[in-house]
Amino acid sequence: MKILQASFILLLAGVLSITSLLSASALKWAQDLPDLSELDALDFTATSQIFARDGTTLIGEIVPVVGEDRAGTNRIPVGLDDISPAALQAIIAYEDDQFFKHYGFDVPGLVRATYEEFFGEAGRGGSTITTQVIKNTVLEDIRSERSLERKAKELMLAIELERRLTKAEILQRYINVVFWGGNVYGIRAAAQAYFGKEPIELNLAEGLYLARLIPAPNERHNNFEGTRASMKEVLDRMVRQGMVSADARDRAWRYPLQPRGWRVSYDADGELLTVERTGEEAIIRTSVSSELSRHVVLAVRNWLTDRYGESLVFGRGGLRVTTTIDIQAQQAANEASRKADIPQGSQLAIVGLVPESGEVLAMVGERLQEGVESKEFNRVTQALRQPGSSFKPVVYATAIELNGFSQATVLVDEPATFVQRGEEDYEPQNWDEDFDGYQTIREHVNRSRNIPAVKALEAASPQAVADRARELGYTNIAPYYSLALGSFEVTPLQHASAFSAFANKGVQVEAHFVARVEDSDGNVLYEARPRRSQVWTEQTAYIVLDMLHGNVVDRDPTALSWRAAIEGRWVAGKTGTTNEDRDIWFVGTTPGFVAAVWIGNDDNTALPKNMTRRDGQGEIVTSSRQPIYIWRDFVENALRGTLADPEGFPVPEGIAFHTIDRKSGRPVPGGSRAAFRSDTDLRGIDSAAQLKIELPIDTRTGVRASSDTPPEHIEIVRISPSEVDAYLGRSDPGSP
């Protein structure tokens, strides 16, 4: 009797001790719970989705990265209405078939957890859907711990969650936070990863397969036979509980389930015949993915990060980004890049945009290769290269606008020295080391002569050209004579954007590829309102366009950009080559579209003089060939199926057309048709005009103007060659 009494007292003491310990622990844990207000939102990371300009076509995703190892979290939140009832039914049946009956916790599971804490590693289980929501959100930092503390905290928070939210709200949160292997979280990402479907398309078999993966997704996905066998047990249980009919069970079992990464064959009864791995990875997603253009998604990622910071883009995520990208145009750019014949080891950039809106329709930042993932570096937005002669239209436009130049203005192409205060004398050369003598600027553009371009800059003043360049969006501009030949650095996107002002009545619209950004709740964070700047008058813009159109269509002699001609379309453009052939460009436009192509070496070394094409034929390397071939291929396919106007851009008021001789500038029947301001008087141009030189004179000194001469003191005079020496003196020994 005394032994029984002693045993009872010891047992009672043990129970009281354990109860006391549990009570003390529970009190301590309760004080250490997360702020319950977090339960209302239960924010979690989510994959950001990138859409084309139509707002509906998904072109890429940005997967948030979390933790010290920067692991990606691929999650795309959905509502219950976006999931097939069969899939939801399967998940509930496997994970928590009492979900709609309990109040957030499972008593047998709690007893098992208590046993584990005090008596070792017994088999665990019993977590409810509610407690799993808690574990995967507010208690995520201790989710991997096997302790009574975690179970107790889950229980307390689960009860509170059941009090605050409806069962449907809890279930909606659960199917978005559950881990499905690799870096896949939530049912939408899982449905896409394993079956290439949206969750609304899942059937009972597919939903059950996903449900069976939840406890150990990586392991169970690698063991198809074992997972398949366990599915039958759950189907039978669903029939016993009245969740599905026997007929629905049999149809689900006979369904030829084919999760990504597996190739499986079945007999008529749904039994396995053959099972083999395909080698395809199902569950790992890189931080940036796109079937259309990785460079576009990378550019969007960088833009978002610069604007909103990594905490939003790579932390919470869940953004919906509508871009300006056009699917057809981007596919055309991709294909043009893949087919491009460029020197071995060289790189390229392609960009196309709408001049009226600044919307980027396509970009490719490298030479694409089949089966090779695009690198992070996007030369369209990140490569800084000199534009060379493709900048000359800006120089001539400034002289046309400020100095009364016209397409008939004659400049002499001859050896010339330009004096710059505080700098070495500037002695530009032509690309062919030859000189064309007296010709109109129309013909000098056709032949891409350097010295006349520098003279035009001198006439307008380097400062005036630099000012206009800054208005066009160029940066790091210095008012030196070499500016005329594009001796500064620019990205292909900036260059195309600046050129677009000619195609948009003189208005430069800031280039952009992000149109709209919404957060995970549908709030609009950003809507594009690009900067607009009236850089040129409509008349100047049109005259330059017309001159650049001549650079494509003029013959006898043939203009350098003739290969850019597209049948049925009005095309204008300009080639560009930098010193030692480090960069070659073509920038051009047709109504509604501007595009730029750059080719060069990343280490800024010179391109070779010759190359071997894919067909084995040799070809010289020049801006009038390779960039134009790529440009034409891109533009033709980007605009395929769209209306073309062979007459070109609308002619603004104040423009008149004359046919001129491109050498002398004289009006002649049968000459080249050229646009002029209506008040331009060509009657004074006679056969002797080619013997006259237009020279900018500093009215204060009576000699040739320098880079320091204010525009208001510059006057253009027409003189004969014999008079040149009289105007080449200096106003004082220290001035240019």
PDB file of N, CA and C in Angstrom, residues 233-313:
ATOM      1  N   GLU A 233      -3.735   5.415 -52.390  1.00  0.00           N
ATOM      2  CA  GLU A 233      -4.247   5.346 -51.026  1.00  0.00           C
ATOM      3  C   GLU A 233      -5.124   6.553 -50.708  1.00  0.00           C
ATOM      4  N   VAL A 234      -4.685   7.719 -51.140  1.00  0.00           N
ATOM      5  CA  VAL A 234      -5.453   8.933 -50.860  1.00  0.00           C
ATOM      6  C   VAL A 234      -6.757   8.923 -51.647  1.00  0.00           C
ATOM      7  N   LEU A 235      -6.727   8.469 -52.887  1.00  0.00           N
ATOM      8  CA  LEU A 235      -7.952   8.389 -53.684  1.00  0.00           C
ATOM      9  C   LEU A 235      -8.965   7.462 -53.021  1.00  0.00           C
ATOM     10  N   ASP A 236      -8.492   6.333 -52.524  1.00  0.00           N
ATOM     11  CA  ASP A 236      -9.407   5.405 -51.839  1.00  0.00           C
ATOM     12  C   ASP A 236     -10.001   6.058 -50.592  1.00  0.00           C
ATOM     13  N   ARG A 237      -9.181   6.785 -49.857  1.00  0.00           N
ATOM     14  CA  ARG A 237      -9.685   7.446 -48.653  1.00  0.00           C
ATOM     15  C   ARG A 237     -10.708   8.518 -49.008  1.00  0.00           C
ATOM     16  N   MET A 238     -10.492   9.231 -50.109  1.00  0.00           N
ATOM     17  CA  MET A 238     -11.444  10.251 -50.535  1.00  0.00           C
ATOM     18  C   MET A 238     -12.794   9.626 -50.871  1.00  0.00           C
ATOM     19  N   VAL A 239     -12.777   8.418 -51.440  1.00  0.00           N
ATOM     20  CA  VAL A 239     -14.034   7.723 -51.731  1.00  0.00           C
ATOM     21  C   VAL A 239     -14.721   7.331 -50.426  1.00  0.00           C
ATOM     22  N   ARG A 240     -13.962   6.774 -49.457  1.00  0.00           N
ATOM     23  CA  ARG A 240     -14.540   6.358 -48.180  1.00  0.00           C
ATOM     24  C   ARG A 240     -15.160   7.540 -47.428  1.00  0.00           C
ATOM     25  N   GLN A 241     -14.546   8.719 -47.546  1.00  0.00           N
ATOM     26  CA  GLN A 241     -15.051   9.893 -46.841  1.00  0.00           C
ATOM     27  C   GLN A 241     -16.125  10.629 -47.636  1.00  0.00           C
ATOM     28  N   GLY A 242     -16.461  10.115 -48.833  1.00  0.00           N
ATOM     29  CA  GLY A 242     -17.512  10.716 -49.644  1.00  0.00           C
ATOM     30  C   GLY A 242     -17.095  11.994 -50.348  1.00  0.00           C
ATOM     31  N   MET A 243     -15.798  12.200 -50.477  1.00  0.00           N
ATOM     32  CA  MET A 243     -15.317  13.422 -51.127  1.00  0.00           C
ATOM     33  C   MET A 243     -15.400  13.312 -52.649  1.00  0.00           C
ATOM     34  N   VAL A 244     -15.203  12.090 -53.181  1.00  0.00           N
ATOM     35  CA  VAL A 244     -15.340  11.854 -54.619  1.00  0.00           C
ATOM     36  C   VAL A 244     -16.037  10.520 -54.822  1.00  0.00           C
ATOM     37  N   SER A 245     -16.568  10.322 -56.000  1.00  0.00           N
ATOM     38  CA  SER A 245     -17.217   9.049 -56.319  1.00  0.00           C
ATOM     39  C   SER A 245     -16.167   8.037 -56.755  1.00  0.00           C
ATOM     40  N   ALA A 246     -16.559   6.783 -56.753  1.00  0.00           N
ATOM     41  CA  ALA A 246     -15.649   5.732 -57.212  1.00  0.00           C
ATOM     42  C   ALA A 246     -15.293   5.929 -58.674  1.00  0.00           C
ATOM     43  N   ASP A 247     -16.260   6.413 -59.463  1.00  0.00           N
ATOM     44  CA  ASP A 247     -16.003   6.648 -60.884  1.00  0.00           C
ATOM     45  C   ASP A 247     -14.968   7.763 -61.069  1.00  0.00           C
ATOM     46  N   ALA A 248     -15.080   8.856 -60.272  1.00  0.00           N
ATOM     47  CA  ALA A 248     -14.106   9.954 -60.363  1.00  0.00           C
ATOM     48  C   ALA A 248     -12.725   9.472 -59.940  1.00  0.00           C
ATOM     49  N   ARG A 249     -12.691   8.593 -58.904  1.00  0.00           N
ATOM     50  CA  ARG A 249     -11.410   8.018 -58.480  1.00  0.00           C
ATOM     51  C   ARG A 249     -10.765   7.222 -59.606  1.00  0.00           C
ATOM     52  N   ASP A 250     -11.554   6.397 -60.281  1.00  0.00           N
ATOM     53  CA  ASP A 250     -11.007   5.546 -61.340  1.00  0.00           C
ATOM     54  C   ASP A 250     -10.520   6.384 -62.524  1.00  0.00           C
ATOM     55  N   ARG A 251     -11.263   7.436 -62.869  1.00  0.00           N
ATOM     56  CA  ARG A 251     -10.830   8.299 -63.980  1.00  0.00           C
ATOM     57  C   ARG A 251      -9.523   9.007 -63.635  1.00  0.00           C
ATOM     58  N   ALA A 252      -9.422   9.453 -62.384  1.00  0.00           N
ATOM     59  CA  ALA A 252      -8.194  10.128 -61.963  1.00  0.00           C
ATOM     60  C   ALA A 252      -7.004   9.170 -61.994  1.00  0.00           C
ATOM     61  N   TRP A 253      -7.245   7.917 -61.597  1.00  0.00           N
ATOM     62  CA  TRP A 253      -6.157   6.944 -61.586  1.00  0.00           C
ATOM     63  C   TRP A 253      -5.702   6.585 -63.002  1.00  0.00           C
ATOM     64  N   ARG A 254      -6.657   6.531 -63.930  1.00  0.00           N
ATOM     65  CA  ARG A 254      -6.306   6.166 -65.313  1.00  0.00           C
ATOM     66  C   ARG A 254      -5.732   7.345 -66.105  1.00  0.00           C
ATOM     67  N   TYR A 255      -5.835   8.546 -65.564  1.00  0.00           N
ATOM     68  CA  TYR A 255      -5.304   9.710 -66.287  1.00  0.00           C
ATOM     69  C   TYR A 255      -3.785   9.561 -66.470  1.00  0.00           C
ATOM     70  N   PRO A 256      -3.278   9.723 -67.697  1.00  0.00           N
ATOM     71  CA  PRO A 256      -1.834   9.521 -67.969  1.00  0.00           C
ATOM     72  C   PRO A 256      -0.993  10.682 -67.432  1.00  0.00           C
ATOM     73  N   LEU A 257      -0.729  10.672 -66.171  1.00  0.00           N
ATOM     74  CA  LEU A 257      -0.010  11.747 -65.497  1.00  0.00           C
ATOM     75  C   LEU A 257       1.423  11.853 -66.033  1.00  0.00           C
ATOM     76  N   GLN A 258       1.821  13.085 -66.421  1.00  0.00           N
ATOM     77  CA  GLN A 258       3.159  13.300 -66.973  1.00  0.00           C
ATOM     78  C   GLN A 258       3.775  14.567 -66.366  1.00  0.00           C
ATOM     79  N   PRO A 259       4.252  14.519 -65.132  1.00  0.00           N
ATOM     80  CA  PRO A 259       4.890  15.707 -64.562  1.00  0.00           C
ATOM     81  C   PRO A 259       6.196  16.017 -65.288  1.00  0.00           C
ATOM     82  N   ARG A 260       6.518  17.287 -65.352  1.00  0.00           N
ATOM     83  CA  ARG A 260       7.751  17.705 -66.036  1.00  0.00           C
ATOM     84  C   ARG A 260       8.956  17.006 -65.408  1.00  0.00           C
ATOM     85  N   GLY A 261       9.836  16.542 -66.271  1.00  0.00           N
ATOM     86  CA  GLY A 261      11.014  15.822 -65.806  1.00  0.00           C
ATOM     87  C   GLY A 261      10.876  14.319 -65.899  1.00  0.00           C
ATOM     88  N   TRP A 262       9.643  13.836 -66.229  1.00  0.00           N
ATOM     89  CA  TRP A 262       9.393  12.398 -66.327  1.00  0.00           C
ATOM     90  C   TRP A 262       8.714  12.046 -67.654  1.00  0.00           C
ATOM     91  N   ARG A 263       9.054  10.876 -68.176  1.00  0.00           N
ATOM     92  CA  ARG A 263       8.351  10.306 -69.325  1.00  0.00           C
ATOM     93  C   ARG A 263       7.770   8.980 -68.859  1.00  0.00           C
ATOM     94  N   VAL A 264       6.407   8.900 -68.842  1.00  0.00           N
ATOM     95  CA  VAL A 264       5.732   7.751 -68.239  1.00  0.00           C
ATOM     96  C   VAL A 264       4.723   7.168 -69.223  1.00  0.00           C
ATOM     97  N   SER A 265       4.639   5.842 -69.252  1.00  0.00           N
ATOM     98  CA  SER A 265       3.589   5.172 -70.039  1.00  0.00           C
ATOM     99  C   SER A 265       2.770   4.288 -69.105  1.00  0.00           C
ATOM    100  N   TYR A 266       1.482   4.112 -69.461  1.00  0.00           N
ATOM    101  CA  TYR A 266       0.523   3.405 -68.603  1.00  0.00           C
ATOM    102  C   TYR A 266      -0.224   2.353 -69.415  1.00  0.00           C
ATOM    103  N   ASP A 267      -0.784   1.376 -68.703  1.00  0.00           N
ATOM    104  CA  ASP A 267      -1.699   0.456 -69.377  1.00  0.00           C
ATOM    105  C   ASP A 267      -3.121   0.999 -69.243  1.00  0.00           C
ATOM    106  N   ALA A 268      -4.078   0.269 -69.747  1.00  0.00           N
ATOM    107  CA  ALA A 268      -5.461   0.748 -69.768  1.00  0.00           C
ATOM    108  C   ALA A 268      -6.038   0.938 -68.371  1.00  0.00           C
ATOM    109  N   ASP A 269      -5.474   0.266 -67.375  1.00  0.00           N
ATOM    110  CA  ASP A 269      -5.986   0.367 -66.005  1.00  0.00           C
ATOM    111  C   ASP A 269      -5.258   1.422 -65.179  1.00  0.00           C
ATOM    112  N   GLY A 270      -4.336   2.148 -65.804  1.00  0.00           N
ATOM    113  CA  GLY A 270      -3.621   3.185 -65.089  1.00  0.00           C
ATOM    114  C   GLY A 270      -2.372   2.712 -64.385  1.00  0.00           C
ATOM    115  N   GLU A 271      -1.995   1.447 -64.612  1.00  0.00           N
ATOM    116  CA  GLU A 271      -0.788   0.941 -63.969  1.00  0.00           C
ATOM    117  C   GLU A 271       0.442   1.335 -64.793  1.00  0.00           C
ATOM    118  N   LEU A 272       1.570   1.515 -64.117  1.00  0.00           N
ATOM    119  CA  LEU A 272       2.791   1.962 -64.780  1.00  0.00           C
ATOM    120  C   LEU A 272       3.371   0.878 -65.666  1.00  0.00           C
ATOM    121  N   LEU A 273       3.791   1.289 -66.891  1.00  0.00           N
ATOM    122  CA  LEU A 273       4.514   0.393 -67.785  1.00  0.00           C
ATOM    123  C   LEU A 273       5.994   0.760 -67.817  1.00  0.00           C
ATOM    124  N   THR A 274       6.280   2.009 -68.113  1.00  0.00           N
ATOM    125  CA  THR A 274       7.668   2.477 -68.129  1.00  0.00           C
ATOM    126  C   THR A 274       7.746   3.843 -67.454  1.00  0.00           C
ATOM    127  N   VAL A 275       8.855   4.077 -66.780  1.00  0.00           N
ATOM    128  CA  VAL A 275       9.098   5.356 -66.107  1.00  0.00           C
ATOM    129  C   VAL A 275      10.561   5.732 -66.330  1.00  0.00           C
ATOM    130  N   GLU A 276      10.807   6.904 -66.887  1.00  0.00           N
ATOM    131  CA  GLU A 276      12.190   7.336 -67.085  1.00  0.00           C
ATOM    132  C   GLU A 276      12.301   8.850 -66.954  1.00  0.00           C
ATOM    133  N   ARG A 277      13.455   9.299 -66.493  1.00  0.00           N
ATOM    134  CA  ARG A 277      13.711  10.736 -66.370  1.00  0.00           C
ATOM    135  C   ARG A 277      14.052  11.307 -67.742  1.00  0.00           C
ATOM    136  N   THR A 278      13.587  12.524 -67.996  1.00  0.00           N
ATOM    137  CA  THR A 278      13.872  13.183 -69.276  1.00  0.00           C
ATOM    138  C   THR A 278      15.099  14.075 -69.205  1.00  0.00           C
ATOM    139  N   GLY A 279      15.543  14.390 -67.999  1.00  0.00           N
ATOM    140  CA  GLY A 279      16.664  15.310 -67.861  1.00  0.00           C
ATOM    141  C   GLY A 279      16.242  16.757 -67.750  1.00  0.00           C
ATOM    142  N   GLU A 280      14.941  17.024 -67.973  1.00  0.00           N
ATOM    143  CA  GLU A 280      14.443  18.387 -67.878  1.00  0.00           C
ATOM    144  C   GLU A 280      14.251  18.769 -66.414  1.00  0.00           C
ATOM    145  N   GLU A 281      14.753  19.939 -66.042  1.00  0.00           N
ATOM    146  CA  GLU A 281      14.604  20.412 -64.670  1.00  0.00           C
ATOM    147  C   GLU A 281      13.234  21.046 -64.509  1.00  0.00           C
ATOM    148  N   ALA A 282      12.518  20.646 -63.482  1.00  0.00           N
ATOM    149  CA  ALA A 282      11.135  21.104 -63.319  1.00  0.00           C
ATOM    150  C   ALA A 282      10.994  22.261 -62.347  1.00  0.00           C
ATOM    151  N   ILE A 283      11.808  22.285 -61.324  1.00  0.00           N
ATOM    152  CA  ILE A 283      11.439  23.145 -60.202  1.00  0.00           C
ATOM    153  C   ILE A 283      12.366  24.311 -59.926  1.00  0.00           C
ATOM    154  N   ILE A 284      13.516  24.368 -60.561  1.00  0.00           N
ATOM    155  CA  ILE A 284      14.421  25.474 -60.280  1.00  0.00           C
ATOM    156  C   ILE A 284      14.209  26.580 -61.300  1.00  0.00           C
ATOM    157  N   ARG A 285      13.970  27.778 -60.815  1.00  0.00           N
ATOM    158  CA  ARG A 285      13.796  28.937 -61.675  1.00  0.00           C
ATOM    159  C   ARG A 285      14.892  29.935 -61.365  1.00  0.00           C
ATOM    160  N   THR A 286      15.528  30.473 -62.398  1.00  0.00           N
ATOM    161  CA  THR A 286      16.527  31.510 -62.182  1.00  0.00           C
ATOM    162  C   THR A 286      15.829  32.785 -61.752  1.00  0.00           C
ATOM    163  N   SER A 287      16.618  33.738 -61.236  1.00  0.00           N
ATOM    164  CA  SER A 287      16.006  34.959 -60.717  1.00  0.00           C
ATOM    165  C   SER A 287      15.343  35.771 -61.817  1.00  0.00           C
ATOM    166  N   VAL A 288      15.819  35.635 -63.040  1.00  0.00           N
ATOM    167  CA  VAL A 288      15.209  36.318 -64.183  1.00  0.00           C
ATOM    168  C   VAL A 288      14.989  35.291 -65.279  1.00  0.00           C
ATOM    169  N   SER A 289      13.780  35.206 -65.780  1.00  0.00           N
ATOM    170  CA  SER A 289      13.498  34.236 -66.834  1.00  0.00           C
ATOM    171  C   SER A 289      12.599  34.861 -67.887  1.00  0.00           C
ATOM    172  N   SER A 290      12.815  34.445 -69.131  1.00  0.00           N
ATOM    173  CA  SER A 290      11.984  34.946 -70.227  1.00  0.00           C
ATOM    174  C   SER A 290      12.161  34.048 -71.434  1.00  0.00           C
ATOM    175  N   GLU A 291      11.066  33.693 -72.049  1.00  0.00           N
ATOM    176  CA  GLU A 291      11.107  32.944 -73.296  1.00  0.00           C
ATOM    177  C   GLU A 291      11.313  33.876 -74.478  1.00  0.00           C
ATOM    178  N   LEU A 292      11.055  35.171 -74.285  1.00  0.00           N
ATOM    179  CA  LEU A 292      11.145  36.136 -75.379  1.00  0.00           C
ATOM    180  C   LEU A 292      12.484  36.860 -75.385  1.00  0.00           C
ATOM    181  N   SER A 293      12.848  37.483 -74.279  1.00  0.00           N
ATOM    182  CA  SER A 293      14.095  38.243 -74.224  1.00  0.00           C
ATOM    183  C   SER A 293      14.549  38.406 -72.788  1.00  0.00           C
ATOM    184  N   ARG A 294      15.623  37.730 -72.447  1.00  0.00           N
ATOM    185  CA  ARG A 294      16.174  37.886 -71.098  1.00  0.00           C
ATOM    186  C   ARG A 294      16.703  39.306 -70.903  1.00  0.00           C
ATOM    187  N   HIS A 295      17.228  39.918 -71.975  1.00  0.00           N
ATOM    188  CA  HIS A 295      17.759  41.275 -71.854  1.00  0.00           C
ATOM    189  C   HIS A 295      16.664  42.279 -71.498  1.00  0.00           C
ATOM    190  N   VAL A 296      15.481  42.098 -72.042  1.00  0.00           N
ATOM    191  CA  VAL A 296      14.378  42.998 -71.703  1.00  0.00           C
ATOM    192  C   VAL A 296      14.049  42.867 -70.216  1.00  0.00           C
ATOM    193  N   VAL A 297      13.932  41.635 -69.727  1.00  0.00           N
ATOM    194  CA  VAL A 297      13.570  41.431 -68.330  1.00  0.00           C
ATOM    195  C   VAL A 297      14.686  41.923 -67.404  1.00  0.00           C
ATOM    196  N   LEU A 298      15.934  41.724 -67.796  1.00  0.00           N
ATOM    197  CA  LEU A 298      17.044  42.255 -67.011  1.00  0.00           C
ATOM    198  C   LEU A 298      17.004  43.774 -66.955  1.00  0.00           C
ATOM    199  N   ALA A 299      16.682  44.389 -68.096  1.00  0.00           N
ATOM    200  CA  ALA A 299      16.590  45.854 -68.125  1.00  0.00           C
ATOM    201  C   ALA A 299      15.464  46.338 -67.212  1.00  0.00           C
ATOM    202  N   VAL A 300      14.342  45.626 -67.220  1.00  0.00           N
ATOM    203  CA  VAL A 300      13.226  45.972 -66.338  1.00  0.00           C
ATOM    204  C   VAL A 300      13.633  45.775 -64.878  1.00  0.00           C
ATOM    205  N   ARG A 301      14.308  44.666 -64.597  1.00  0.00           N
ATOM    206  CA  ARG A 301      14.766  44.408 -63.223  1.00  0.00           C
ATOM    207  C   ARG A 301      15.669  45.537 -62.731  1.00  0.00           C
ATOM    208  N   ASN A 302      16.629  45.935 -63.560  1.00  0.00           N
ATOM    209  CA  ASN A 302      17.552  47.001 -63.159  1.00  0.00           C
ATOM    210  C   ASN A 302      16.820  48.323 -62.962  1.00  0.00           C
ATOM    211  N   TRP A 303      15.843  48.597 -63.831  1.00  0.00           N
ATOM    212  CA  TRP A 303      15.049  49.828 -63.709  1.00  0.00           C
ATOM    213  C   TRP A 303      14.254  49.815 -62.409  1.00  0.00           C
ATOM    214  N   LEU A 304      13.618  48.696 -62.112  1.00  0.00           N
ATOM    215  CA  LEU A 304      12.830  48.590 -60.884  1.00  0.00           C
ATOM    216  C   LEU A 304      13.717  48.735 -59.648  1.00  0.00           C
ATOM    217  N   THR A 305      14.877  48.102 -59.693  1.00  0.00           N
ATOM    218  CA  THR A 305      15.780  48.161 -58.547  1.00  0.00           C
ATOM    219  C   THR A 305      16.278  49.580 -58.317  1.00  0.00           C
ATOM    220  N   ASP A 306      16.628  50.279 -59.403  1.00  0.00           N
ATOM    221  CA  ASP A 306      17.084  51.667 -59.278  1.00  0.00           C
ATOM    222  C   ASP A 306      15.989  52.555 -58.697  1.00  0.00           C
ATOM    223  N   ARG A 307      14.753  52.282 -59.066  1.00  0.00           N
ATOM    224  CA  ARG A 307      13.649  53.154 -58.655  1.00  0.00           C
ATOM    225  C   ARG A 307      13.096  52.805 -57.278  1.00  0.00           C
ATOM    226  N   TYR A 308      12.974  51.494 -56.984  1.00  0.00           N
ATOM    227  CA  TYR A 308      12.291  51.071 -55.760  1.00  0.00           C
ATOM    228  C   TYR A 308      13.192  50.348 -54.764  1.00  0.00           C
ATOM    229  N   GLY A 309      14.392  49.983 -55.188  1.00  0.00           N
ATOM    230  CA  GLY A 309      15.301  49.308 -54.284  1.00  0.00           C
ATOM    231  C   GLY A 309      15.112  47.799 -54.267  1.00  0.00           C
ATOM    232  N   GLU A 310      16.140  47.101 -53.802  1.00  0.00           N
ATOM    233  CA  GLU A 310      16.113  45.638 -53.782  1.00  0.00           C
ATOM    234  C   GLU A 310      15.072  45.079 -52.811  1.00  0.00           C
ATOM    235  N   SER A 311      14.772  45.830 -51.762  1.00  0.00           N
ATOM    236  CA  SER A 311      13.848  45.300 -50.766  1.00  0.00           C
ATOM    237  C   SER A 311      12.473  45.013 -51.356  1.00  0.00           C
ATOM    238  N   LEU A 312      12.045  45.819 -52.313  1.00  0.00           N
ATOM    239  CA  LEU A 312      10.753  45.572 -52.957  1.00  0.00           C
ATOM    240  C   LEU A 312      10.882  44.548 -54.075  1.00  0.00           C
ATOM    241  N   VAL A 313      11.867  44.746 -54.949  1.00  0.00           N
ATOM    242  CA  VAL A 313      11.988  43.884 -56.123  1.00  0.00           C
ATOM    243  C   VAL A 313      12.388  42.470 -55.744  1.00  0.00           C
TER     244      VAL A 313
END
